[in-house]
GROMACS .gro file of C-alpha atoms in nm:
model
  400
    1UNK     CA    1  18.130   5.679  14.110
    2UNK     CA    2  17.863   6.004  14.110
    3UNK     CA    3  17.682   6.004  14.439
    4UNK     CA    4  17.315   5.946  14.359
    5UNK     CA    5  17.088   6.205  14.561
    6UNK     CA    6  16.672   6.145  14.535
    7UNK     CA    7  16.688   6.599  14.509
    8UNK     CA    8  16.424   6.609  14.193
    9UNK     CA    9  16.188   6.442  14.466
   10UNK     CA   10  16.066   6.640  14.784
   11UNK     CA   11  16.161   6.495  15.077
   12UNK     CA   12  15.789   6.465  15.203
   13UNK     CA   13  15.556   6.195  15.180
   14UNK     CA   14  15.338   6.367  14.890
   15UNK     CA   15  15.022   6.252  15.142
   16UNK     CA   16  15.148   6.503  15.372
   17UNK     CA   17  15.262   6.756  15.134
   18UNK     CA   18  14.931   7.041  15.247
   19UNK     CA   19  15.033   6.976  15.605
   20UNK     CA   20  15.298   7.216  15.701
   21UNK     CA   21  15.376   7.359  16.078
   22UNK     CA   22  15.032   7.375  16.220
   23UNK     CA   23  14.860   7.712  16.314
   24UNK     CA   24  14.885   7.629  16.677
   25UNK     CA   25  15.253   7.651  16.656
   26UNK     CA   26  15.249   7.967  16.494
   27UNK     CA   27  14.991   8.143  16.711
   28UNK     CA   28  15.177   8.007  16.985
   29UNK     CA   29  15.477   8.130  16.927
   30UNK     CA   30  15.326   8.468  16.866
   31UNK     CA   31  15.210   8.467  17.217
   32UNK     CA   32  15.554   8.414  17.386
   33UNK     CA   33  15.724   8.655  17.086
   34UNK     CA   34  15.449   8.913  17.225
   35UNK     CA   35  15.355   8.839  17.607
   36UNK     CA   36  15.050   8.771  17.495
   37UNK     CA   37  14.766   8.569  17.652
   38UNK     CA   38  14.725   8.271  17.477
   39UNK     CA   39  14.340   8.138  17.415
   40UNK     CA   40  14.460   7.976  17.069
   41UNK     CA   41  14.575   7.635  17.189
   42UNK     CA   42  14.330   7.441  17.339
   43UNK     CA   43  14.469   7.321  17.670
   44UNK     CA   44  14.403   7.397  18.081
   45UNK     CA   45  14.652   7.588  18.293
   46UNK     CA   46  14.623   7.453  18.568
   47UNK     CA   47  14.619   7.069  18.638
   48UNK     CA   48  14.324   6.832  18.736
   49UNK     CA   49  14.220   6.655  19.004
   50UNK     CA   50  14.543   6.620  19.278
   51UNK     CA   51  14.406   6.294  19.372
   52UNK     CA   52  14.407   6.157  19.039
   53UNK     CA   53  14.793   6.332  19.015
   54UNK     CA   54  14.823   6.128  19.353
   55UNK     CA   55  14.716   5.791  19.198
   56UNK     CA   56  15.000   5.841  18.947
   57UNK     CA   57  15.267   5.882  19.168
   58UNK     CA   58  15.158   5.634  19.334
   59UNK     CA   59  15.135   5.414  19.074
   60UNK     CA   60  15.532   5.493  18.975
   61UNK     CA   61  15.672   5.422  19.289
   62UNK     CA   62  15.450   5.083  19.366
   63UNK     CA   63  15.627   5.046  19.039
   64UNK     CA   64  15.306   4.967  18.820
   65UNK     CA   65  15.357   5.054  18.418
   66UNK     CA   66  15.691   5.169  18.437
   67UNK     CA   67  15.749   4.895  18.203
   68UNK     CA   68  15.571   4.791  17.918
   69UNK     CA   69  15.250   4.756  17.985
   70UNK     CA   70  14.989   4.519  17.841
   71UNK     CA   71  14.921   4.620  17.457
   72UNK     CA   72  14.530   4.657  17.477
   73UNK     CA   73  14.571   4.871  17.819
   74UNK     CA   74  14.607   4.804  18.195
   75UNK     CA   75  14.329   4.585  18.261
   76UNK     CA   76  14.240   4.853  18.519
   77UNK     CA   77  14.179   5.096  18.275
   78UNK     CA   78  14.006   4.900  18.024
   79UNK     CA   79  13.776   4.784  18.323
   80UNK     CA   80  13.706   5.149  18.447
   81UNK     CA   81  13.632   5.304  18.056
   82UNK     CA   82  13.357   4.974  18.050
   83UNK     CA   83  13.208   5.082  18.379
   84UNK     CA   84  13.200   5.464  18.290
   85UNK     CA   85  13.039   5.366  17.970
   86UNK     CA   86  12.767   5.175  18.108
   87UNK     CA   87  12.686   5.366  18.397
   88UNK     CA   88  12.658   5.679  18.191
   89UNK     CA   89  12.484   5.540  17.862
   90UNK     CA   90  12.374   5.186  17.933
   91UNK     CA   91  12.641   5.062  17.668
   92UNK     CA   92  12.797   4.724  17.790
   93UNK     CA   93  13.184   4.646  17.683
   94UNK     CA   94  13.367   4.403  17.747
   95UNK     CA   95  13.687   4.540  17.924
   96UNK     CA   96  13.892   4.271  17.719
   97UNK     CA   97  13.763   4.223  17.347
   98UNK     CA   98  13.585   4.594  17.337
   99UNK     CA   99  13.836   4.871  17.475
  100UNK     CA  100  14.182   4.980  17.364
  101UNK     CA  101  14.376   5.221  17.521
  102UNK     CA  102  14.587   5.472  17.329
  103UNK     CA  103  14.802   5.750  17.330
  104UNK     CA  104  14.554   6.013  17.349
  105UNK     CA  105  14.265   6.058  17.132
  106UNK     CA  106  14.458   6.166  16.844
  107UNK     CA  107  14.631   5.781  16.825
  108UNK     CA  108  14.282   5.686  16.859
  109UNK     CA  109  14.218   5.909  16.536
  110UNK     CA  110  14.463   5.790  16.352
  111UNK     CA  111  14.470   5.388  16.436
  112UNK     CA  112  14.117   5.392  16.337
  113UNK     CA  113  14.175   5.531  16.020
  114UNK     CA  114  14.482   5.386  15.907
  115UNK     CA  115  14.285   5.042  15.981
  116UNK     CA  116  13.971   5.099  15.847
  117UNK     CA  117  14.065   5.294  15.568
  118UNK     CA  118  14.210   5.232  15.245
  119UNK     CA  119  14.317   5.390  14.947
  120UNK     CA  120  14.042   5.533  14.748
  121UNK     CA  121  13.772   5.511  15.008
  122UNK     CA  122  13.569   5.807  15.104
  123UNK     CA  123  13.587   5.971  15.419
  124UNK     CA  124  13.334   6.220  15.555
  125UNK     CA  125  13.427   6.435  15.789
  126UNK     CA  126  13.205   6.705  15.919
  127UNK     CA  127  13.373   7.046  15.822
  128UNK     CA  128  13.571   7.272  16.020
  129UNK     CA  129  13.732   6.969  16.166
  130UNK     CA  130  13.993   6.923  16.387
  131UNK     CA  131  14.366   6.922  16.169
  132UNK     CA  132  14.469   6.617  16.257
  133UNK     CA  133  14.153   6.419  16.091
  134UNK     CA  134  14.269   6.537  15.740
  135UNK     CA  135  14.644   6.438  15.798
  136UNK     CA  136  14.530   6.042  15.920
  137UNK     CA  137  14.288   6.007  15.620
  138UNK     CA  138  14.580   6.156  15.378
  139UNK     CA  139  14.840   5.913  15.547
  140UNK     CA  140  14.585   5.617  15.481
  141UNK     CA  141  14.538   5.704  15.132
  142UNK     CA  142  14.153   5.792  15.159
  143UNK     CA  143  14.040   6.064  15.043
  144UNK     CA  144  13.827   6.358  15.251
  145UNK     CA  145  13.501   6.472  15.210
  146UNK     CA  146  13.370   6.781  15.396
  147UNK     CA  147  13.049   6.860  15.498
  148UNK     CA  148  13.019   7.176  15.614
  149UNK     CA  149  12.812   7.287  15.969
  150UNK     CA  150  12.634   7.613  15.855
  151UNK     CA  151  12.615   7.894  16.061
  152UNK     CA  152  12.249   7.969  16.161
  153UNK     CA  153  12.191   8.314  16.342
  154UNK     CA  154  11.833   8.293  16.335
  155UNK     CA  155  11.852   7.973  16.570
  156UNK     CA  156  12.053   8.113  16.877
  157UNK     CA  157  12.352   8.162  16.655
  158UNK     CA  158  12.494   7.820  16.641
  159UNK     CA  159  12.645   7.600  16.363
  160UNK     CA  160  12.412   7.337  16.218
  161UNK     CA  161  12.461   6.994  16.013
  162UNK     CA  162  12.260   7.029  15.666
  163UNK     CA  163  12.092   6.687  15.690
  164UNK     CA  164  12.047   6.684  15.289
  165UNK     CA  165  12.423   6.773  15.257
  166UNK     CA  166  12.547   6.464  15.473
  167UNK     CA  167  12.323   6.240  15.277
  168UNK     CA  168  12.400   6.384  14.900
  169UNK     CA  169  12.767   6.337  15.023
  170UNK     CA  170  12.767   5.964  15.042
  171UNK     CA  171  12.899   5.738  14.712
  172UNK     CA  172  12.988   5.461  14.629
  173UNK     CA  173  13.317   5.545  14.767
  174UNK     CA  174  13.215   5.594  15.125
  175UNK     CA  175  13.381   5.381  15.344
  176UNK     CA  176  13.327   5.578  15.700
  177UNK     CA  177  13.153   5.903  15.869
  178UNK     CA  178  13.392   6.082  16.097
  179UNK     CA  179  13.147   6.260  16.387
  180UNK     CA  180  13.288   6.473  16.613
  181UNK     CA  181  13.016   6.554  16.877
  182UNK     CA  182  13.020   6.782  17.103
  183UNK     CA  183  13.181   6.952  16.802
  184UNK     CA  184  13.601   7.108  16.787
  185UNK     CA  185  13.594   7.434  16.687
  186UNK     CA  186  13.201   7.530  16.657
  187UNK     CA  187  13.104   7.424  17.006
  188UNK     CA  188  12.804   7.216  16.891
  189UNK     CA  189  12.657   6.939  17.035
  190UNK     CA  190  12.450   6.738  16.809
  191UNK     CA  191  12.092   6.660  16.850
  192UNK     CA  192  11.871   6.393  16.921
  193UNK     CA  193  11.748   6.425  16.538
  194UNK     CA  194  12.088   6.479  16.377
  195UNK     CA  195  12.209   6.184  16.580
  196UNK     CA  196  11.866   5.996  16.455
  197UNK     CA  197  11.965   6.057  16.032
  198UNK     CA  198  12.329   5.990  16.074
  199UNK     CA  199  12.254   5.673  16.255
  200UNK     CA  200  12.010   5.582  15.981
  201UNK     CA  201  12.266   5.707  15.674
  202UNK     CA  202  12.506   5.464  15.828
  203UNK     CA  203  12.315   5.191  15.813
  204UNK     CA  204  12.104   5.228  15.525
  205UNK     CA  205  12.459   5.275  15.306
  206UNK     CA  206  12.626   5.007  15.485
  207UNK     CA  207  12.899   5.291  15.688
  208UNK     CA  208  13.114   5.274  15.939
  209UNK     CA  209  13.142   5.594  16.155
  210UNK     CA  210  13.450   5.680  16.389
  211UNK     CA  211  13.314   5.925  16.671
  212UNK     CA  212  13.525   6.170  16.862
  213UNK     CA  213  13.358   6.212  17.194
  214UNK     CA  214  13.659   6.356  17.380
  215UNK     CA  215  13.458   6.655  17.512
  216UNK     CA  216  13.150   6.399  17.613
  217UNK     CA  217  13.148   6.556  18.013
  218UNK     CA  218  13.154   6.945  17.874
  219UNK     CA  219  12.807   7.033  17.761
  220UNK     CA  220  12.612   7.307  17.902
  221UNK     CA  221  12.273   7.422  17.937
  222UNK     CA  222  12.028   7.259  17.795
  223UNK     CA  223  12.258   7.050  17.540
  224UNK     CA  224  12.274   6.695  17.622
  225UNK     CA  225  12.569   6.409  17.502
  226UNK     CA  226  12.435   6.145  17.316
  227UNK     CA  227  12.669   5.879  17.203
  228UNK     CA  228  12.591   5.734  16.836
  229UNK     CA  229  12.699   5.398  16.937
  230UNK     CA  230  12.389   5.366  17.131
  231UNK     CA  231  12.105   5.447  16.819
  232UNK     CA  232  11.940   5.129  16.655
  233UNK     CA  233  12.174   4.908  16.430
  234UNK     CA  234  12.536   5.123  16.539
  235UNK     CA  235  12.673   4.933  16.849
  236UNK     CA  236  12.829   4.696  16.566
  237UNK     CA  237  12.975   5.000  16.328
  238UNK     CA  238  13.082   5.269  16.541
  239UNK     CA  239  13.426   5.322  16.738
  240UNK     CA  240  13.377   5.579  16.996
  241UNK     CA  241  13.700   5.769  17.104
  242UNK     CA  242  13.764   5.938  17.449
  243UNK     CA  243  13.977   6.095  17.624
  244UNK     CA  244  14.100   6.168  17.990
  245UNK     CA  245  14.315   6.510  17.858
  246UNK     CA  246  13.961   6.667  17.808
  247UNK     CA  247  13.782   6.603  18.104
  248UNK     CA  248  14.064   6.537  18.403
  249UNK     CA  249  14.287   6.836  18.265
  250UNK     CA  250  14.591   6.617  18.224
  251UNK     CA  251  14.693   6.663  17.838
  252UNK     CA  252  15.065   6.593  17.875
  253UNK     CA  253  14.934   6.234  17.966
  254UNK     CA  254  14.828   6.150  17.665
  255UNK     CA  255  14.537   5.857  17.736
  256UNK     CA  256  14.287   5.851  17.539
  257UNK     CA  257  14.076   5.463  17.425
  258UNK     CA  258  13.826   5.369  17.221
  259UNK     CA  259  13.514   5.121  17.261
  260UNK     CA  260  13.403   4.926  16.948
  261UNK     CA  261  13.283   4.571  16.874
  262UNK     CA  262  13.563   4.303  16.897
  263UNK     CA  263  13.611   4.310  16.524
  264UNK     CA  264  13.634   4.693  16.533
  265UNK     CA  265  13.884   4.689  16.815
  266UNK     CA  266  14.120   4.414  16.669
  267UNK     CA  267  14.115   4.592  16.315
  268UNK     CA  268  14.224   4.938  16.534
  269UNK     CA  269  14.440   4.701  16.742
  270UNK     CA  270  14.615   4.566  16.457
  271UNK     CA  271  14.738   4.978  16.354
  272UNK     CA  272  14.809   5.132  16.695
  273UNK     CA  273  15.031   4.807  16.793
  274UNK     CA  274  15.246   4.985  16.509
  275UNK     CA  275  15.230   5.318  16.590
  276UNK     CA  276  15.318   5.357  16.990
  277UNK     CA  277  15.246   5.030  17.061
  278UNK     CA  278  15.213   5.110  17.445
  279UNK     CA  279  15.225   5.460  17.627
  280UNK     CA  280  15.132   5.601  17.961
  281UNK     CA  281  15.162   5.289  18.173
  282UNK     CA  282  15.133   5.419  18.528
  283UNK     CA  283  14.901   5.711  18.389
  284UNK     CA  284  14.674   5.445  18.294
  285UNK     CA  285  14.629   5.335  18.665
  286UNK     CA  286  14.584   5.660  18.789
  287UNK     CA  287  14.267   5.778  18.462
  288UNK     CA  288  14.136   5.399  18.631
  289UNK     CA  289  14.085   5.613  18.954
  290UNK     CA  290  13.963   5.927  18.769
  291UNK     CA  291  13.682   5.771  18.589
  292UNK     CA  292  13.538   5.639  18.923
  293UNK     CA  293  13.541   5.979  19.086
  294UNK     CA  294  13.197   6.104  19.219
  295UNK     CA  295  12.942   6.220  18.986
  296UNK     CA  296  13.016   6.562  19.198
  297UNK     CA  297  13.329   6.588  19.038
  298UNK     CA  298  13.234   6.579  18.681
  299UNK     CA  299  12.889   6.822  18.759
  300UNK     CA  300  13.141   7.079  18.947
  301UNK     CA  301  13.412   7.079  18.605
  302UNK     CA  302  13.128   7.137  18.408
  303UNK     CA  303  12.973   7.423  18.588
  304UNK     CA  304  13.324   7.546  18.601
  305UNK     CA  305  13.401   7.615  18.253
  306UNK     CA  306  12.999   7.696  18.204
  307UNK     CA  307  13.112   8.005  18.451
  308UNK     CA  308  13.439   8.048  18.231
  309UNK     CA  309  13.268   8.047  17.897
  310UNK     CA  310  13.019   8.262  17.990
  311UNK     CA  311  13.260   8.509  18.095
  312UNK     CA  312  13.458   8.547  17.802
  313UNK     CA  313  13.162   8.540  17.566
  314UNK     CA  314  13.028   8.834  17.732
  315UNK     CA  315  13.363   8.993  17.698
  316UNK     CA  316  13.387   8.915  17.365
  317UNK     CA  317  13.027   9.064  17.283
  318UNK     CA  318  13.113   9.346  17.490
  319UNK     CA  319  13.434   9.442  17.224
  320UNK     CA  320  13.171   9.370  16.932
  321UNK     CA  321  13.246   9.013  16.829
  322UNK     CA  322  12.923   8.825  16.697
  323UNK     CA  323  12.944   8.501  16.971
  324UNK     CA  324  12.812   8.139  16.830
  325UNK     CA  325  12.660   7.934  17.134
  326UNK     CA  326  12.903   7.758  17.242
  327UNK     CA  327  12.647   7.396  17.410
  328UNK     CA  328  12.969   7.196  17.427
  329UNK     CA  329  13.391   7.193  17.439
  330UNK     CA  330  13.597   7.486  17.580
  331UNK     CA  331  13.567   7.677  17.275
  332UNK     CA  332  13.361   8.018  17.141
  333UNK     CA  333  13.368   8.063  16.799
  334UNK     CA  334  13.319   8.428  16.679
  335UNK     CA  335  13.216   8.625  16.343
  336UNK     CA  336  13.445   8.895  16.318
  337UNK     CA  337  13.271   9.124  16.082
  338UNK     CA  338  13.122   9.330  16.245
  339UNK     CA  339  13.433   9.433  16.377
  340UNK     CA  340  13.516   9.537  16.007
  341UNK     CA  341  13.715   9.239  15.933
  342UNK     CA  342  13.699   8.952  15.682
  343UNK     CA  343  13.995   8.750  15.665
  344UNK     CA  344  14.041   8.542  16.020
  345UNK     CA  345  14.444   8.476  15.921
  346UNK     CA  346  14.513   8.876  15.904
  347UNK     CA  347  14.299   8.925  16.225
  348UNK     CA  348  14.440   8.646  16.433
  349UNK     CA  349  14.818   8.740  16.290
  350UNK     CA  350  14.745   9.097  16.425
  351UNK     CA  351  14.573   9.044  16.758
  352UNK     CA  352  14.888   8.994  16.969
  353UNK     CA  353  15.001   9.313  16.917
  354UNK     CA  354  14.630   9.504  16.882
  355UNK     CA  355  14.546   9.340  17.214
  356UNK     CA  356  14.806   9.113  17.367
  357UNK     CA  357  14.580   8.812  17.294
  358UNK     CA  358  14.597   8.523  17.104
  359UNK     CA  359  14.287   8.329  16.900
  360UNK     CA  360  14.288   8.052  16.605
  361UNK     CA  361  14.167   8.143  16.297
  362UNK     CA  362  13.891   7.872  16.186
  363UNK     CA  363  13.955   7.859  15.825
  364UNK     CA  364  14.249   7.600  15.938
  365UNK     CA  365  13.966   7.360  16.003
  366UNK     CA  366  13.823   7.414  15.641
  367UNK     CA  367  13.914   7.265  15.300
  368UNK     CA  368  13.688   7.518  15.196
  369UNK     CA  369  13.852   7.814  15.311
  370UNK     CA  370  13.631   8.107  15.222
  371UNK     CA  371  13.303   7.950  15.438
  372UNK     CA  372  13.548   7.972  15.725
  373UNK     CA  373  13.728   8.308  15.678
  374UNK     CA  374  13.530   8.534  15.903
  375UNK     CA  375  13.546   8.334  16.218
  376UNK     CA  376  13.782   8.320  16.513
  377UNK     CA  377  13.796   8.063  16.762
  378UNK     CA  378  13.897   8.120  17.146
  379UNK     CA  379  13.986   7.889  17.429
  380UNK     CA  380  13.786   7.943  17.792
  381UNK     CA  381  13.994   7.665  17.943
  382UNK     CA  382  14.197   7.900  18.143
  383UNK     CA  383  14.201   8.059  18.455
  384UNK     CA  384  13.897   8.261  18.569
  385UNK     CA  385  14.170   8.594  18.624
  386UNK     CA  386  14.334   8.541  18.278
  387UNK     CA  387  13.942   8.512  18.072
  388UNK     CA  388  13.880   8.783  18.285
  389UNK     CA  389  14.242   8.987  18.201
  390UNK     CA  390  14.176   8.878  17.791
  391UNK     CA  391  13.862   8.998  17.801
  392UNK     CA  392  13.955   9.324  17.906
  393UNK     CA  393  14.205   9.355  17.681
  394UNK     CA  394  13.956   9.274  17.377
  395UNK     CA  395  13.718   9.567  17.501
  396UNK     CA  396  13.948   9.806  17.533
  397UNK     CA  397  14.093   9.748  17.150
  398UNK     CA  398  13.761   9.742  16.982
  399UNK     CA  399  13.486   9.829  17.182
  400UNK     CA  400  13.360  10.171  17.128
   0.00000   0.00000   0.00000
């Protein structure tokens, strides 16, 4: 009897077939090949709060979520996400038929998707977008439509949402608007009148809109975090995401939840019970403690990385880099030309060796490459000494 092999078919899911080994791999793995220092990947280095760390040892040896814990979250957690919410935006959830908790944000992402989303539906995602938006809306058979933030230098160099775009994007076809405000790689926040036409888009053409509002406590200056959910006629059609990675500096945890109407949160329910099904359990007792922490805490982490991303982007002008205003996130997008340089892949590829540092290209956010080939992206969400080392480094290579 011949063996029968499936060989004439790749071994891939042909939904994932454009999704190979991420950049951040790569670009990390440069920085250890190298000794470089590492602004690429977007995470702290050192952890958050150490009574919030406290709270979770605690919680493992009272011996609280070491188990399974309840699928929809610890009813701690869901309780503390509702209060947060409310206190901070005057949106009322209920703890038990309007939160989910889930593995991190990007479980969020892709529960949402995979529930709300099926095959031939439209997705609009605002372009560059974080990776893993395209790889959920592949896996759920929709298919992705960018709309692309614009680079404006004559407004405080910052990336802007063409209004007209976002609207002649909509069909027939559109099932859901995926927001990300403040705004993964660009560093924009979203304004009041952006939030204003999306809100009426949405409900003019019938849309539901997922929101990613992981970076919801880091917004600077004048910039202000406004969630959708809480503009006339989207309480009902929105599911907000967060995430305690982002703003308690405890990635590895992996928490993240979203708020939604009961319908909303079953549908998202009904996908994530499939996917992890639980995670974090005595984690989710200790983010219960974090989001109660003293409005002190969250104003001295934001002035924090204000301090750090103000230091690198004056390092970073100081070597010649064109910086975007960064009003959200722990990212500074940059225009490389007038360094001399076009292509973001060749420049990022080359900087650990030019300079011993380490940056993203943005064009991995884009489906349309070329409108992202000139800029860079850099993490501040490090140490003040190693900004403050990196930037050094990046004057000395190409300032002149």
């Amino acid at each position: 009897m011949t063996g029968m092999t499936s060989s004439a078919r790749p071994l891939l899911n042909r939904r994932l077939a454009e999704f190979g080994t991420t950049i951040f791999a790569e670009m990390s793995a440069l920085a250890l090949s190298t000794g470089s220092i590492n602004l690429g990947q977007g995470f702290p280095d050192t952890d958050g709060p150490e009574e919030v760390r406290e709270a979770a040892v605690r919680a493992l040896r009272d011996g609280r979520g070491n188990q399974y814990p309840p699928g929809p979250g610890v009813p701690e957690l869901r309780t503390a996400v509702a209060a947060h919410q409310e206190r901070r935006y005057g949106l009322s959830w209920d703890p038990d038929t309007e939160v989910l908790v889930t593995a991190g944000a990007t479980e969020a992402i892709a529960a949402a998707l995979l529930a709300l989303v099926e095959p031939g539906d439209e997705v609009l995602a605002l372009e560059p977008y974080y990776d893993s938006y395209a790889a959920c809306i592949a896996m759920a058979g929709g298919t992705r439509v960018p709309v692309t933030l614009r680079p404006d230098f004559e407004g405080g160099a910052r990336f802007r949402l063409d209004l007209d775009e976002l609207r002649a994007a909509v069909t027939d076809r559109t099932r859901l608007l995926l927001i990300n405000t403040p705004h993964n790689p660009t560093g924009t926040v979203l304004t009041h009148e952006e939030l204003t036409a999306v809100a009426e888009l949405a409900v003019e053409r019938d849309l539901l809109v997922v929101t990613d509002e992981v970076y919801e406590h880091l917004v600077f200056d004048e910039a202000e975090h406004l969630p959708l959910a809480t503009f006339p006629g989207m309480r009902e059609r929105t599911v907000t995401i967060g995430s305690a990675g982002k703003t308690f500096s405890f990635t590895g945890w992996k928490v993240g939840w979203i708020t939604a109407a009961p319908g909303l949160v079953s549908a998202v329910r009904s996908a994530k019970q499939f996917l992890t099904y639980v995670s974090s359990g005595p984690f989710q007792y200790a983010v219960a403690e974090a989001l109660a922490l003293p409005e002190s805490y969250f104003t001295a982490f934001r002035e924090d990385m204000r301090a750090k991303r103000d230091l690198l982007a004056t390092g970073l002008k100081d070597a010649g880099f064109e910086v975007f205003r960064t009003a959200g996130t722990y990212f500074i997008t940059t225009d490389i030309r007038p360094l001399g340089e076009t292509d973001g892949f060749a420049f990022c590829r080359a900087l650990p060796e030019r300079a011993g540092v380490v940056a993203i290209p943005n064009a991995v956010f884009y489906d349309h490459r070329e409108a992202g080939a000139p800029f860079v992206r850099f993490a501040f969400c490090k140490r003040t000494e190693v900004l403050a080392d990196a930037a050094e480094r990046l004057r000395k290579t190409f300032a002149h």
